[in-house]
Amino acid sequence: MITLCAMFANATVLDRIDGRYHRLLRANEPPERHGELCRFCGRRRTHEGFYIKRTRVSSSGQVCPAMQALALFVQFALAICVSATVPLPNIERKTSFPIVPNKFIVEFDTAADIPGKRSGEAPHTHILRSWTERGVGFHVGHKYNAPGLFVGAAITLNNTYDVKQLGQTSGVLAIRPSFTYQAPKPVFSHVITSPSDPAVPPETQSTHILTGVDKLHAQGIFGTGVNIGIIDTGIDYTHPALGGAIGPGHKIVGGYDFVGDNYTGGNTPVPDDDPLDQCNGHGTHVAGILGADPDNPFNISGVAYEASIRAYRIFGCTGDVTDDIIVAALLLGRSDKQDVLTLSLGGADGWTESTSSVVASRLAATGTVVTIAAGNDGATGSWFTSGPGNGVDVISVASLDNTVIQLQNATVHGVANPGIPYYDLWPLPIPGEWPIYATSNDTTIIDDACDPLPDSTPDLSGFLTVVRRGTCTFVQKLTNIADKGGNVALIYDNGNGFVPIDTGTFTNATLIQAADGIWLVSQFIAGAPITISFPQSGGSFGFPDPSGGLISSFTSYGPTNDMYFKPAVAAPGGNILSTLPVPLGSYAVMSGTSMATPFLAGSAALLLGVKGKTTAVALAARSLFETTAQTIGSDHTDVAPLQTATQQGAGLVDVFTAIHTETLVTPGQLVLNDTANYKGFQSFTVVNVGKTVKNYTLNHSPAGTALTYQPGTIFPADGPVPLSTNYATVKLSATSLTLHPGQSSIISAHITPPSGDDPSTFPVFSGFIKIQSETETTHVTYLGLKGSLKDVQVVDNTSATFGFDIPALIDAAGDVQTGPQNYTLLGSDVPLGLSRLAFGTAILRYDLVQPDISLVPTLDPRSLKDGNPVLERNLFSFPHGKPNTFAQVSIVGSLFEIDYIPRDPENGYHTLQFSAQFANGTDIPTGNYRILLRTLTVTGDSTQEKDFESWLSPIIGVFPNGTSDSA
Ligand SMILES: *[C@@H]1O[C@H](CO)[C@@H](O)[C@H](O)[C@H]1NC(C)=O
Ligand SMILES: *[C@@H]1O[C@H](CO)[C@@H](O)[C@H](O)[C@H]1NC(C)=O
Ligand SMILES: *[C@@H]1O[C@H](CO)[C@@H](O)[C@H](O)[C@H]1NC(C)=O
Ligand SMILES: *[C@@H]1O[C@H](CO)[C@@H](O)[C@H](O)[C@H]1NC(C)=O
């Protein structure tokens, strides 16, 4: 695993460091396998990845308001770097495509007539025998035998190079890597101690009210008889709110532990029948959101608390899980006849092609409702939703912030005052009553306490200092106060917003609202006998969350790199109280799309409970939730555009309407694709399933257009993604409609992309076509890109991240190679390839080529300036049909390939440590070469040289004895 800028590594990692990349050893792969961009096509790949996220702090040291859900988690740990570049010495000399060693998931053809297969023989027997006969050394892990869904096996090879032997056996459809997913991490987590704990939301059912679940509960709808499988860290079924036991007749009816407590993702799982989790807790929180019984001290209840739950435990107490286990859990859930499977896990992906994405999608397409988290990577911007939630037919779930946030009140003594709310989940740890001192009597001062306090200032050690926000950092103000002995301070807002703030090491300071600060200063000027104290219990109250009811800023933005509509729909996931294993405290508040996902699984259970557990209902669930969802604004003002569908999906689920609507609209999503592949003519069907005549009006309600790129750059915009109010125009075949009971109508829509936005921002436009009857509003959501994905630059060829141009080779001494250079390829005397992806690519490939290759790379001609003039102008030579070619370019041999890689977040990058071997295990002969890096542009044809971006390295001389006469 790569280490990114060490500077960031500690204080600033907010979330998981994960992601997934694939490596494809395709040296001898038949040409027809190249470059498929199909949904379930066979791919041979291994997989890994990483990335890092950090909170940005503005120049005045104030946390951007929209980042508060993230900032809460680290609000005293934000003294962080906003470094421009990653220092060269920080680049570790190892491959940062860490492949789960030699492990592959091989998919078999189930056709009866595999050549060479004995009659009546299972494909497993035939194929494993065939490998053994070829001398391949391997170990078989999970065997999958779900015809129509997935048949195959997880294979660990003795020798990586044998992967090509696997593929040469008839009946092998696909070889995919078994990659790693990090354990799900909530964005924010706080263990509740008692019902009077300050962090308990006062209206614990606010999430149910937001989504109509309270009304369904009032109707006696609780998901009775529906089976839900939770694929997670296991469940503490001993929890009283979760039934107290496991087995038939209990809430948790069963399950399976695929891994055991000690499993970390890198060691051997120790499975057993007991999915108990009393050490991790994530799955227990998920289970409570879905199924907690109401009779508990906090009076919370699960969305579908009479459903039956199975716990599939795939994480140990800490660590990761590998893909082969997720696939096994998905298939066991299916064979256990679970109606709903829910997975609050994943990693930033951008593509729809990972093994677990593919299998989850197949389950969803054949009648299991599958809900999966969209991801918590909102800060990284667009094109970044998680797999397996990216699986084409699964329901990828966005998060909405709960409407209340728990803040503390300071108590005022000496003068009547109801309490002064301050921005903190926990009481400031300050005993006693404090007289106040204001650093300025002017409550409009813009730079209060930015300079050292005047000599006339008294010793502040006995005072609570009141200071106004603005101009300099909070830490600067607090430092000046500390210079006068002051240790306790309230900073009052100057209109920038009531949010968590960064006070560095000053833990006895926090933000209060402007009006409270002005009042305190007036009391100070008046010489009122006022003191302030900080109650250590009972001071908490439910402050209306400024972002409550909005999409959580941490929700990952779609769409996928291949323009699939992700996320699909939102559910409450920010600031959610639920169960925790008894030994870990029994209850906790957590935030994340992990929390939104079981909410939607519970919603699906309510739907199936009412409409029947049929395949038809399951297949209709996503459209029903999408078309009946509530559209959400991008902020609380009247003038702000609706939030982009790339983050809210079709909106916040309204379970009551989804179940009781008398108007069915299909499909739920209209994907218009990019400009090159634009499908502006769309249609949808409206059906009146009610018992009365309905008169509908249809109209267009645009969402903000997501400006997904920083203008004029090759870099995606960070979240919150800027929105423009240039909207698409929508022409409908009818704007009003009368339907008798049972009648339906097909409406066509002609959607024209917006104009006016800078094309370099790759605007993703979206919105809603609303269909309103006298009593109901439903909608269809559309999404399209103004611009063409093929024009998006994949490889970062700037110096923005490192201070020197990339891609680059780094030599054994750690220097960037700028001219011809020799390597022995022995030990560490190998080049290290350094690259960074500004956008995802379906194929990234390193090949070794002749030094005088006739090729004009698309990227950075600087690498050619090493005395080989023939390279300057000539075009590719195209040796069609020869064995040693790839995408029309003659190669000496393939070094490395990886497929379906997400883009890199800020300061993320890839390194590849070359060895003395080609990818197929043969030795690289002595000689002079260049390294050719190529990436396929999105929607590009992988057989065409012109559809790749390319970069040629300076000449490398390979001379094992260390001498050379030519390079
Ligand atoms: C593969 O490795 C296993 C375990 O180390 C060993 O038992 C087996 O003989 C090896 N197979 C081959 C063909 O090398
Ligand atoms: C887990 O690991 C610990 C420490 O190595 C060991 O003592 C314990 O027996 C292991 N538990 C299981 C179930 O293997
Ligand atoms: C906290 O202060 C606010 C505003 O002064 C007040 O409305 C609220 O009742 C107080 N809550 C508690 C628990 O003191
Ligand atoms: C601010 O008000 C206090 C209290 O009335 C007074 O003692 C102090 O002199 C005032 N400061 C200035 C700069 O006017």
Tab-separated table of N, CA and C in Angstrom, residues 395-469:
chain	number	residue	atom	x	y	z
A	395	ILE	N	-29.341	-0.567	-5.964
A	395	ILE	CA	-29.767	0.758	-5.513
A	395	ILE	C	-28.613	1.362	-4.711
A	396	SER	N	-27.966	2.359	-5.303
A	396	SER	CA	-26.861	3.058	-4.641
A	396	SER	C	-27.468	4.183	-3.804
A	397	VAL	N	-27.088	4.249	-2.519
A	397	VAL	CA	-27.825	5.101	-1.584
A	397	VAL	C	-27.000	6.310	-1.130
A	398	ALA	N	-27.572	7.491	-1.321
A	398	ALA	CA	-26.995	8.750	-0.843
A	398	ALA	C	-27.497	9.020	0.572
A	399	SER	N	-26.837	9.939	1.268
A	399	SER	CA	-27.230	10.274	2.645
A	399	SER	C	-27.793	11.676	2.737
A	400	LEU	N	-28.789	11.817	3.599
A	400	LEU	CA	-29.373	13.116	3.914
A	400	LEU	C	-29.093	13.402	5.386
A	401	ASP	N	-28.780	14.648	5.707
A	401	ASP	CA	-28.513	14.985	7.103
A	401	ASP	C	-29.806	15.053	7.901
A	402	ASN	N	-29.746	14.461	9.070
A	402	ASN	CA	-30.866	14.551	10.002
A	402	ASN	C	-31.132	16.023	10.316
A	403	THR	N	-32.329	16.331	10.783
A	403	THR	CA	-32.722	17.738	10.898
A	403	THR	C	-32.302	18.398	12.206
A	404	VAL	N	-31.828	17.597	13.137
A	404	VAL	CA	-31.373	18.224	14.383
A	404	VAL	C	-29.913	17.874	14.618
A	405	ILE	N	-29.207	18.784	15.238
A	405	ILE	CA	-27.818	18.511	15.589
A	405	ILE	C	-27.665	18.826	17.063
A	406	GLN	N	-26.866	18.034	17.738
A	406	GLN	CA	-26.754	18.192	19.185
A	406	GLN	C	-25.680	19.211	19.517
A	407	LEU	N	-26.105	20.303	20.125
A	407	LEU	CA	-25.154	21.314	20.582
A	407	LEU	C	-25.297	21.470	22.095
A	408	GLN	N	-24.336	22.179	22.663
A	408	GLN	CA	-24.334	22.444	24.101
A	408	GLN	C	-24.777	23.875	24.374
A	409	ASN	N	-25.330	24.083	25.552
A	409	ASN	CA	-25.651	25.422	26.019
A	409	ASN	C	-24.726	25.803	27.164
A	410	ALA	N	-24.200	27.012	27.100
A	410	ALA	CA	-23.548	27.590	28.278
A	410	ALA	C	-24.627	28.276	29.124
A	411	THR	N	-24.418	28.280	30.417
A	411	THR	CA	-25.399	28.881	31.329
A	411	THR	C	-24.933	30.272	31.744
A	412	VAL	N	-25.876	31.216	31.736
A	412	VAL	CA	-25.561	32.590	32.124
A	412	VAL	C	-26.057	32.824	33.546
A	413	HIS	N	-25.196	33.398	34.377
A	413	HIS	CA	-25.566	33.727	35.753
A	413	HIS	C	-25.522	35.244	35.920
A	414	GLY	N	-26.380	35.759	36.791
A	414	GLY	CA	-26.348	37.179	37.126
A	414	GLY	C	-27.314	38.008	36.305
A	415	VAL	N	-27.607	37.552	35.078
A	415	VAL	CA	-28.527	38.268	34.199
A	415	VAL	C	-29.423	37.199	33.560
A	416	ALA	N	-30.696	37.498	33.398
A	416	ALA	CA	-31.606	36.493	32.836
A	416	ALA	C	-31.227	36.170	31.389
A	417	ASN	N	-31.090	34.890	31.100
A	417	ASN	CA	-30.739	34.446	29.748
A	417	ASN	C	-31.021	32.943	29.674
A	418	PRO	N	-31.689	32.477	28.610
A	418	PRO	CA	-32.067	31.058	28.525
A	418	PRO	C	-30.890	30.115	28.268
A	419	GLY	N	-29.736	30.649	27.943
A	419	GLY	CA	-28.598	29.775	27.637
A	419	GLY	C	-27.985	30.184	26.313
A	420	ILE	N	-26.705	29.996	26.203
A	420	ILE	CA	-25.997	30.385	24.981
A	420	ILE	C	-25.503	29.123	24.274
A	421	PRO	N	-26.117	28.772	23.148
A	421	PRO	CA	-25.683	27.573	22.424
A	421	PRO	C	-24.258	27.747	21.892
A	422	TYR	N	-23.434	26.733	22.074
A	422	TYR	CA	-22.105	26.769	21.471
A	422	TYR	C	-21.871	25.517	20.657
A	423	TYR	N	-21.017	25.637	19.644
A	423	TYR	CA	-20.903	24.571	18.659
A	423	TYR	C	-20.004	23.466	19.162
A	424	ASP	N	-20.605	22.536	19.877
A	424	ASP	CA	-19.850	21.404	20.368
A	424	ASP	C	-20.802	20.285	20.727
A	425	LEU	N	-20.396	19.059	20.437
A	425	LEU	CA	-21.226	17.918	20.818
A	425	LEU	C	-21.093	17.616	22.299
A	426	TRP	N	-19.939	17.900	22.821
A	426	TRP	CA	-19.673	17.594	24.216
A	426	TRP	C	-19.438	18.890	24.962
A	427	PRO	N	-19.711	18.914	26.279
A	427	PRO	CA	-19.480	20.140	27.041
A	427	PRO	C	-18.000	20.525	27.025
A	428	LEU	N	-17.708	21.819	26.933
A	428	LEU	CA	-16.328	22.252	27.140
A	428	LEU	C	-15.930	21.831	28.554
A	429	PRO	N	-14.758	21.262	28.699
A	429	PRO	CA	-14.384	20.677	30.005
A	429	PRO	C	-13.895	21.734	30.990
A	430	ILE	N	-14.771	22.700	31.281
A	430	ILE	CA	-14.349	23.846	32.085
A	430	ILE	C	-15.265	23.978	33.304
A	431	PRO	N	-14.726	23.763	34.490
A	431	PRO	CA	-15.544	23.924	35.693
A	431	PRO	C	-15.651	25.404	36.090
A	432	GLY	N	-16.612	25.713	36.939
A	432	GLY	CA	-16.676	27.037	37.558
A	432	GLY	C	-17.477	28.050	36.763
A	433	GLU	N	-17.622	29.233	37.368
A	433	GLU	CA	-18.323	30.348	36.733
A	433	GLU	C	-17.312	31.422	36.362
A	434	TRP	N	-17.440	31.954	35.168
A	434	TRP	CA	-16.414	32.845	34.626
A	434	TRP	C	-16.966	34.236	34.331
A	435	PRO	N	-16.334	35.296	34.910
A	435	PRO	CA	-16.671	36.641	34.473
A	435	PRO	C	-16.158	36.832	33.043
A	436	ILE	N	-16.733	37.793	32.323
A	436	ILE	CA	-16.354	37.933	30.912
A	436	ILE	C	-15.505	39.181	30.673
A	437	TYR	N	-14.697	39.103	29.600
A	437	TYR	CA	-13.914	40.250	29.143
A	437	TYR	C	-14.002	40.293	27.625
A	438	ALA	N	-14.383	41.431	27.077
A	438	ALA	CA	-14.468	41.565	25.621
A	438	ALA	C	-13.203	42.237	25.103
A	439	THR	N	-12.596	41.679	24.090
A	439	THR	CA	-11.374	42.270	23.539
A	439	THR	C	-11.678	43.536	22.747
A	440	SER	N	-12.942	43.732	22.377
A	440	SER	CA	-13.338	44.993	21.757
A	440	SER	C	-14.774	45.300	22.160
A	441	ASN	N	-15.050	46.579	22.370
A	441	ASN	CA	-16.431	46.987	22.666
A	441	ASN	C	-17.215	47.216	21.377
A	442	ASP	N	-16.509	47.145	20.261
A	442	ASP	CA	-17.134	47.393	18.958
A	442	ASP	C	-17.544	46.048	18.350
A	443	THR	N	-18.827	45.826	18.236
A	443	THR	CA	-19.277	44.516	17.735
A	443	THR	C	-19.344	44.463	16.212
A	444	THR	N	-18.786	45.500	15.546
A	444	THR	CA	-18.657	45.418	14.085
A	444	THR	C	-17.190	45.332	13.672
A	445	ILE	N	-16.293	45.251	14.661
A	445	ILE	CA	-14.856	45.190	14.350
A	445	ILE	C	-14.577	43.983	13.442
A	446	ILE	N	-13.749	44.201	12.413
A	446	ILE	CA	-13.538	43.096	11.463
A	446	ILE	C	-12.316	42.243	11.812
A	447	ASP	N	-11.390	42.779	12.627
A	447	ASP	CA	-10.151	42.031	12.876
A	447	ASP	C	-9.861	41.939	14.375
A	448	ASP	N	-10.908	41.662	15.134
A	448	ASP	CA	-10.788	41.609	16.589
A	448	ASP	C	-9.671	40.638	17.011
A	449	ALA	N	-8.740	41.137	17.841
A	449	ALA	CA	-7.673	40.317	18.441
A	449	ALA	C	-6.751	39.670	17.417
A	450	CYS	N	-6.698	40.236	16.219
A	450	CYS	CA	-5.737	39.704	15.248
A	450	CYS	C	-4.320	40.207	15.550
A	451	ASP	N	-4.226	41.381	16.176
A	451	ASP	CA	-2.919	41.890	16.620
A	451	ASP	C	-2.785	41.625	18.114
A	452	PRO	N	-1.539	41.652	18.624
A	452	PRO	CA	-1.346	41.476	20.070
A	452	PRO	C	-2.235	42.453	20.835
A	453	LEU	N	-2.811	42.001	21.929
A	453	LEU	CA	-3.736	42.832	22.696
A	453	LEU	C	-2.957	43.977	23.351
A	454	PRO	N	-3.627	45.133	23.535
A	454	PRO	CA	-2.920	46.311	24.069
A	454	PRO	C	-2.436	46.098	25.507
A	455	ASP	N	-1.454	46.936	25.886
A	455	ASP	CA	-0.878	46.842	27.231
A	455	ASP	C	-1.924	47.025	28.318
A	456	SER	N	-2.984	47.771	27.965
A	456	SER	CA	-4.026	48.055	28.962
A	456	SER	C	-4.847	46.813	29.315
A	457	THR	N	-4.648	45.735	28.550
A	457	THR	CA	-5.435	44.521	28.803
A	457	THR	C	-5.071	43.941	30.169
A	458	PRO	N	-6.089	43.589	30.975
A	458	PRO	CA	-5.780	42.970	32.268
A	458	PRO	C	-5.281	41.533	32.096
A	459	ASP	N	-4.828	40.936	33.171
A	459	ASP	CA	-4.519	39.507	33.169
A	459	ASP	C	-5.825	38.754	32.888
A	460	LEU	N	-5.868	37.993	31.787
A	460	LEU	CA	-7.131	37.370	31.376
A	460	LEU	C	-7.324	35.981	31.958
A	461	SER	N	-6.403	35.548	32.830
A	461	SER	CA	-6.480	34.152	33.275
A	461	SER	C	-7.757	33.863	34.060
A	462	GLY	N	-8.350	34.887	34.640
A	462	GLY	CA	-9.574	34.662	35.411
A	462	GLY	C	-10.842	34.951	34.609
A	463	PHE	N	-10.680	35.265	33.323
A	463	PHE	CA	-11.837	35.675	32.526
A	463	PHE	C	-12.160	34.689	31.403
A	464	LEU	N	-13.430	34.710	31.029
A	464	LEU	CA	-13.838	34.132	29.754
A	464	LEU	C	-13.793	35.287	28.748
A	465	THR	N	-12.936	35.152	27.764
A	465	THR	CA	-12.768	36.236	26.803
A	465	THR	C	-13.783	36.096	25.676
A	466	VAL	N	-14.387	37.226	25.290
A	466	VAL	CA	-15.354	37.241	24.187
A	466	VAL	C	-14.709	37.995	23.025
A	467	VAL	N	-14.660	37.349	21.850
A	467	VAL	CA	-13.926	37.915	20.724
A	467	VAL	C	-14.717	37.682	19.444
A	468	ARG	N	-14.610	38.618	18.509
A	468	ARG	CA	-15.388	38.475	17.269
A	468	ARG	C	-14.589	37.741	16.192
A	469	ARG	N	-15.273	36.912	15.457
A	469	ARG	CA	-14.696	36.180	14.334
A	469	ARG	C	-14.299	37.153	13.225
